Coordinates of C-alpha atoms in Angstrom, one line a residue:
M28 CA 119.2 78.8 106.6
E29 CA 122.0 76.1 107.0
T30 CA 121.7 73.4 109.5
A31 CA 122.8 69.8 109.9
L32 CA 119.8 68.8 108.0
T33 CA 120.4 71.1 105.0
R34 CA 124.0 69.9 104.7
L35 CA 123.1 66.3 105.0
V36 CA 120.5 66.1 102.3
G37 CA 121.5 69.2 100.2
V38 CA 118.3 71.2 100.6
R39 CA 118.1 75.1 101.0
H40 CA 115.7 75.1 103.8
P41 CA 115.4 73.0 107.1
L42 CA 111.9 71.8 106.2
V43 CA 110.7 68.3 105.4
Q44 CA 107.3 67.4 103.7
T45 CA 106.4 64.0 105.2
G46 CA 105.4 60.9 103.3
M47 CA 101.7 60.6 103.6
G48 CA 99.9 57.8 101.9
W49 CA 97.7 58.8 98.9
V50 CA 98.9 62.4 99.5
S51 CA 102.7 62.7 99.0
G52 CA 102.8 61.9 95.3
P53 CA 105.0 63.2 92.4
R54 CA 103.2 66.6 92.2
L55 CA 103.5 67.5 95.9
V56 CA 107.1 66.1 96.2
S57 CA 108.3 67.9 93.2
A58 CA 106.8 71.0 94.3
T59 CA 108.3 70.8 97.6
A60 CA 111.7 70.0 96.2
N61 CA 111.6 72.9 93.8
A62 CA 110.7 75.3 96.8
G63 CA 114.0 74.2 98.6
A64 CA 112.6 71.9 101.1
L65 CA 112.9 68.1 101.3
G66 CA 109.9 66.2 99.6
I67 CA 109.3 62.7 100.5
L68 CA 107.3 60.4 98.3
A69 CA 105.0 58.1 100.0
S70 CA 105.5 54.4 98.7
A71 CA 103.6 52.1 101.0
T72 CA 100.4 52.4 98.9
M73 CA 102.3 51.8 95.4
T74 CA 103.2 48.8 93.6
L75 CA 107.0 48.3 92.8
D76 CA 106.1 49.5 89.2
Q77 CA 104.1 52.5 90.4
L78 CA 107.1 53.3 92.8
R79 CA 109.6 53.4 90.0
D80 CA 107.3 55.4 87.8
A81 CA 106.7 58.0 90.5
V82 CA 110.3 58.3 91.3
R83 CA 111.1 59.0 87.6
E84 CA 108.2 61.5 87.4
V85 CA 109.5 63.6 90.3
K86 CA 113.1 63.4 88.7
S87 CA 111.4 64.7 85.5
R88 CA 110.0 67.7 87.4
T89 CA 112.9 68.7 89.6
D90 CA 116.7 68.4 89.8
A91 CA 116.5 69.0 93.6
P92 CA 117.1 66.2 96.2
F93 CA 114.0 64.2 97.5
G94 CA 113.3 61.2 99.4
V95 CA 111.1 58.0 99.5
N96 CA 109.4 56.6 102.5
L97 CA 108.8 53.0 102.9
R98 CA 107.6 50.3 105.4
A99 CA 110.6 48.6 106.9
D100 CA 108.3 45.5 107.6
A101 CA 107.0 45.2 104.0
G102 CA 107.7 41.9 102.5
D103 CA 109.1 43.5 99.4
A104 CA 111.1 46.1 101.3
G105 CA 114.4 44.9 99.6
D106 CA 112.9 45.4 96.1
R107 CA 111.9 48.9 97.0
V108 CA 115.3 49.7 98.4
R109 CA 116.9 48.4 95.1
I110 CA 114.7 50.8 93.2
I111 CA 115.9 53.7 95.4
V112 CA 119.3 52.9 94.9
D113 CA 119.0 52.3 91.2
E114 CA 117.1 55.6 90.6
G115 CA 119.6 57.6 92.6
V116 CA 117.1 58.7 95.3
R117 CA 119.0 60.9 97.9
V118 CA 117.0 60.0 100.9
A119 CA 115.1 56.8 102.4
S120 CA 112.8 57.4 105.2
F121 CA 110.8 54.8 107.3
A122 CA 107.7 54.8 109.3
L123 CA 109.0 51.9 111.3
A124 CA 112.6 51.2 112.3
P125 CA 114.5 49.5 109.6
S126 CA 116.9 46.8 110.3
R127 CA 120.6 47.3 110.8
E128 CA 121.2 45.3 107.7
L129 CA 118.8 47.5 105.6
I130 CA 120.4 50.7 107.0
A131 CA 123.8 49.4 106.1
E132 CA 122.7 48.5 102.5
L133 CA 121.4 52.0 101.8
K134 CA 124.3 53.8 103.3
A135 CA 126.7 51.7 101.3
A136 CA 124.9 53.0 98.2
G137 CA 125.3 56.6 99.5
V138 CA 121.6 57.0 100.4
V139 CA 120.9 59.1 103.4
V140 CA 118.8 57.0 105.8
I141 CA 116.1 59.1 108.1
P142 CA 113.8 56.7 110.0
S143 CA 110.8 58.2 112.0
A144 CA 110.4 57.6 115.7
G145 CA 107.8 58.3 118.4
A146 CA 109.8 57.6 121.5
R147 CA 113.4 58.2 122.7
R148 CA 114.4 54.5 122.9
H149 CA 113.5 54.0 119.1
A150 CA 115.5 57.1 118.1
E151 CA 118.5 55.6 120.3
K152 CA 118.1 52.3 118.4
V153 CA 118.2 53.7 115.0
A154 CA 121.0 55.9 115.8
A155 CA 123.1 53.1 117.1
W156 CA 122.4 51.2 114.0
G157 CA 123.7 54.0 111.8
A158 CA 120.8 56.1 110.7
D159 CA 122.0 59.4 109.5
A160 CA 119.1 61.5 111.1
V161 CA 115.9 60.7 112.8
I162 CA 112.5 62.3 112.5
V163 CA 110.9 62.5 115.9
Q164 CA 107.1 63.0 116.0
G165 CA 105.3 64.0 119.2
G166 CA 101.6 63.2 119.9
E167 CA 100.3 66.3 118.0
G168 CA 101.3 64.8 114.7
G169 CA 98.6 63.0 112.3
G170 CA 98.2 59.5 111.6
H171 CA 99.4 56.8 114.1
T172 CA 100.9 58.7 117.0
G173 CA 102.1 58.6 120.7
E174 CA 101.0 60.2 123.9
V175 CA 104.1 62.3 124.5
A176 CA 104.0 65.9 123.2
T177 CA 106.6 67.1 120.9
T178 CA 108.0 69.8 123.5
V179 CA 108.7 66.9 125.9
L180 CA 109.9 64.3 123.3
L181 CA 112.0 66.4 121.3
P182 CA 114.5 67.6 123.9
Q183 CA 114.8 64.2 125.3
V184 CA 115.8 62.8 121.8
V185 CA 118.3 65.7 121.1
D186 CA 120.0 64.9 124.3
A187 CA 120.0 61.2 123.7
V188 CA 121.5 60.8 120.2
D189 CA 124.4 62.5 118.2
I190 CA 122.8 62.6 114.9
P191 CA 120.6 65.3 113.5
V192 CA 117.0 65.3 114.9
V193 CA 114.1 66.6 112.8
A194 CA 111.0 67.6 114.8
A195 CA 107.6 66.5 113.8
G196 CA 104.1 67.1 115.3
G197 CA 102.4 70.6 115.7
F198 CA 104.5 72.5 113.2
H199 CA 103.0 74.9 110.5
D200 CA 104.9 78.1 110.5
G201 CA 108.3 79.9 111.1
R202 CA 107.8 80.4 114.9
G203 CA 107.5 76.7 115.2
L204 CA 110.7 76.1 113.3
V205 CA 112.7 78.6 115.5
A206 CA 111.1 76.8 118.5
A207 CA 112.4 73.5 117.3
L208 CA 115.9 74.9 116.5
A209 CA 116.1 76.3 120.1
Y210 CA 115.4 72.8 121.3
G211 CA 118.4 71.5 119.3
A212 CA 116.6 70.2 116.3
A213 CA 118.0 70.5 112.9
G214 CA 114.7 71.2 111.2
V215 CA 111.0 70.4 111.2
A216 CA 108.8 68.0 109.3
M217 CA 105.2 68.9 108.5
G218 CA 102.6 66.7 107.0
T219 CA 99.2 68.4 107.3
R220 CA 100.5 71.8 106.5
F221 CA 101.9 70.5 103.2
L222 CA 98.6 68.5 102.6
L223 CA 96.7 71.7 102.7
T224 CA 98.4 73.4 99.7
S225 CA 97.4 74.0 96.2
D226 CA 100.0 71.4 95.2
S227 CA 98.4 68.8 97.0
T228 CA 96.2 66.4 94.9
V229 CA 93.8 65.8 97.8
P230 CA 90.2 66.8 96.7
D231 CA 89.1 70.3 97.4
A232 CA 86.1 69.2 99.2
V233 CA 88.2 67.2 101.6
K234 CA 90.6 70.0 102.0
A235 CA 87.6 72.2 102.9
R236 CA 86.8 69.8 105.7
Y237 CA 90.3 70.3 107.1
L238 CA 90.1 74.1 106.8
A239 CA 86.8 74.2 108.6
A240 CA 88.0 72.1 111.5
T241 CA 88.9 73.6 114.9
V242 CA 91.5 72.0 117.2
K243 CA 88.6 70.2 119.1
D244 CA 87.4 68.6 115.8
I245 CA 90.8 66.5 115.7
T246 CA 90.8 63.4 117.8
V247 CA 92.9 60.4 118.7
T248 CA 91.1 57.2 118.5
T249 CA 91.8 53.4 118.6
A250 CA 88.5 52.5 117.1
V251 CA 89.6 52.4 113.5
D252 CA 92.5 49.8 113.8
G253 CA 93.3 49.3 117.3
L254 CA 96.3 51.8 117.6
P255 CA 96.2 55.5 118.5
H256 CA 95.4 57.3 115.4
R257 CA 95.0 61.0 115.0
M258 CA 92.3 62.1 112.5
L259 CA 89.4 64.6 112.0
R260 CA 86.4 63.4 113.8
S261 CA 83.7 62.3 111.5
D262 CA 80.4 60.2 111.3
L263 CA 82.5 57.2 110.6
V264 CA 84.7 57.7 113.6
D265 CA 81.6 58.5 115.8
S266 CA 80.0 55.3 114.5
L267 CA 83.0 53.1 115.2
E268 CA 83.4 54.5 118.8
R269 CA 79.8 54.0 119.7
S270 CA 79.6 50.5 118.2
G271 CA 79.8 47.3 120.3
R272 CA 81.9 44.5 119.1
T273 CA 79.1 42.9 117.2
R274 CA 77.9 45.9 115.6
A275 CA 81.4 47.1 114.8
L276 CA 82.1 43.8 113.1
V277 CA 78.9 44.1 110.9
Q278 CA 79.9 47.6 109.9
A279 CA 83.5 46.6 109.3
V280 CA 82.3 43.7 107.1
R281 CA 80.1 46.1 105.2
R282 CA 82.7 48.8 104.6
A283 CA 85.3 46.2 103.9
A284 CA 83.1 44.7 101.2
V285 CA 82.8 48.2 99.6
L286 CA 86.5 48.8 100.0
R287 CA 87.4 45.2 98.5
R288 CA 85.5 46.2 95.3
T289 CA 87.5 49.3 95.1
S290 CA 90.8 47.8 95.8
G291 CA 90.5 44.7 94.1
L292 CA 91.7 42.6 97.0
S293 CA 90.2 39.3 97.8
W294 CA 88.8 38.5 101.0
P295 CA 91.3 36.0 102.1
R296 CA 94.2 38.6 101.1
M297 CA 92.4 41.2 103.3
V298 CA 92.2 38.8 106.2
R299 CA 95.8 37.7 105.9
D300 CA 96.9 41.4 106.0
G301 CA 94.8 42.1 108.9
L302 CA 96.1 39.0 110.8
A303 CA 99.6 40.0 110.0
M304 CA 99.1 43.6 111.5
K305 CA 97.3 41.8 114.5
H306 CA 100.4 40.0 115.5
G307 CA 101.3 40.9 119.0
R308 CA 98.3 43.3 119.4
D309 CA 95.0 42.7 121.1
L310 CA 92.6 43.5 118.2
T311 CA 88.9 42.6 117.8
W312 CA 87.9 41.0 114.4
S313 CA 86.3 44.1 113.3
Q314 CA 89.8 45.8 113.9
V315 CA 91.5 43.1 112.0
L316 CA 89.4 43.9 108.9
L317 CA 89.7 47.7 109.4
T318 CA 93.5 47.3 110.0
A319 CA 93.9 45.5 106.5
N320 CA 91.8 48.2 105.1
T321 CA 93.2 51.3 106.7
P322 CA 95.1 52.2 103.5
M323 CA 91.9 51.9 101.6
L324 CA 90.0 54.0 104.2
L325 CA 92.6 56.7 103.7
K326 CA 92.3 56.4 100.0
S327 CA 88.5 56.9 100.1
S328 CA 89.2 60.3 101.5
M329 CA 92.4 61.4 100.1
V330 CA 91.7 60.2 96.6
D331 CA 88.0 59.7 96.1
G332 CA 86.8 62.3 98.2
R333 CA 84.5 59.9 100.0
T334 CA 84.7 61.2 103.5
D335 CA 81.6 59.0 104.5
L336 CA 83.6 55.8 103.6
G337 CA 87.2 57.0 104.7
V338 CA 89.3 58.6 107.4
M339 CA 91.2 61.8 107.3
A340 CA 94.4 61.5 109.3
S341 CA 95.4 65.0 110.6
G342 CA 97.7 66.7 113.0
Q343 CA 96.2 69.1 115.5
V344 CA 97.6 72.0 113.5
A345 CA 94.7 71.6 111.0
G346 CA 92.7 73.5 113.6
V347 CA 94.9 76.6 113.1
I348 CA 95.5 76.4 109.2
E349 CA 93.3 78.6 107.3
D350 CA 94.5 78.8 103.7
L351 CA 96.0 76.8 100.7
P352 CA 99.2 78.4 99.5
S353 CA 101.5 76.7 96.9
C354 CA 104.4 74.7 98.3
A355 CA 106.8 77.7 97.2
E356 CA 104.6 80.3 98.9
L357 CA 104.5 78.2 102.1
V358 CA 108.1 77.6 102.3
E359 CA 108.8 81.3 101.6
R360 CA 106.5 82.3 104.2
V361 CA 107.7 79.9 106.9
M362 CA 111.4 80.9 106.2
A363 CA 110.5 84.6 106.2
Q364 CA 108.7 84.3 109.4
A365 CA 111.6 82.3 110.9
H366 CA 114.1 84.9 110.1
E367 CA 111.9 87.7 111.5
T368 CA 111.4 85.9 114.8
L369 CA 115.2 85.2 115.1
A370 CA 115.8 88.8 114.4
A371 CA 113.2 89.9 117.1
L372 CA 114.8 87.4 119.6
S373 CA 118.2 89.1 119.1
A374 CA 117.0 92.6 119.2
P375 CA 119.2 94.9 121.6
A376 CA 116.3 95.1 124.2
L377 CA 116.1 91.4 124.6
R378 CA 119.9 91.0 124.8
D379 CA 120.3 93.6 127.6
P380 CA 119.7 91.7 131.0
R381 CA 118.5 95.0 132.3
G382 CA 115.4 94.9 129.8
P383 CA 114.3 97.9 127.7
V384 CA 115.7 101.1 128.9
A385 CA 113.0 104.0 129.3
S386 CA 113.7 107.2 127.3

């Protein structure tokens, strides 16, 4: 299925596997790329050396195009961009809007720039700065998210920009792909659906928690780090939401102590990271500590399998996902269903304005 997205990045199918911290590693990304979709490596939780090694591992597993996701506000963003350029990575994606200068540097090196946005004005800004495409996530998406549903946000952005738009938030099958194309998107991006594959390195016990969840078990909370964050409801989330500020601070200190030992970060470094993220936001001290530790809270679940210590970012689609196919099986299934749906929509009975004719 050829779209503006497939032509832009050189993949066979208009599907994107998003860059999820601790989840989108070389195994998942290469499996996605080999299946004909665009896999995106999550680099925010990697050191520079780990990023270079991860990129090279993906390249050893596949000849297909793939991307790297990075934080535009990271202090070493320039160094990460140089790795992307030096290693010949096809696509750079961003969780936050990159600067005009960063976009220009990447484009000059032949890298396709695809930032993510959760609002029309953000999409308009990166389009004006020269981004090649934009991923637009509606409120149904996992992790940090907005309040506007994909079905409302997507057509707004499609009408506002003249670059390819990739829809994210609430997609998991071929019907959703067709719906996004009908709105004018050039493809769909999926996180939770790719997390729940056999190629994902997330521990089986954690995947089982996702598969057991209903749509009512997936919530948006600000209790973790002060921003709306969509995740599976858990005892940790319930505890944070019930806690007053004093109790929340005590719990945050206790959990931060555990996570500090796991991560090797010093207390001053953790506080500095939290204060940097606090800038311009009304956060409590407990949220400052948790904000600094959000990557480690995710690692506790996604890597260590400790759902009692960590959080499980999740899109609402987890409530309707029931299996763990390989990436190849998933992509084949999504595309087959998309073609079947398109064929059904173009059937003669539907094309005839009079409707089906009785025999």
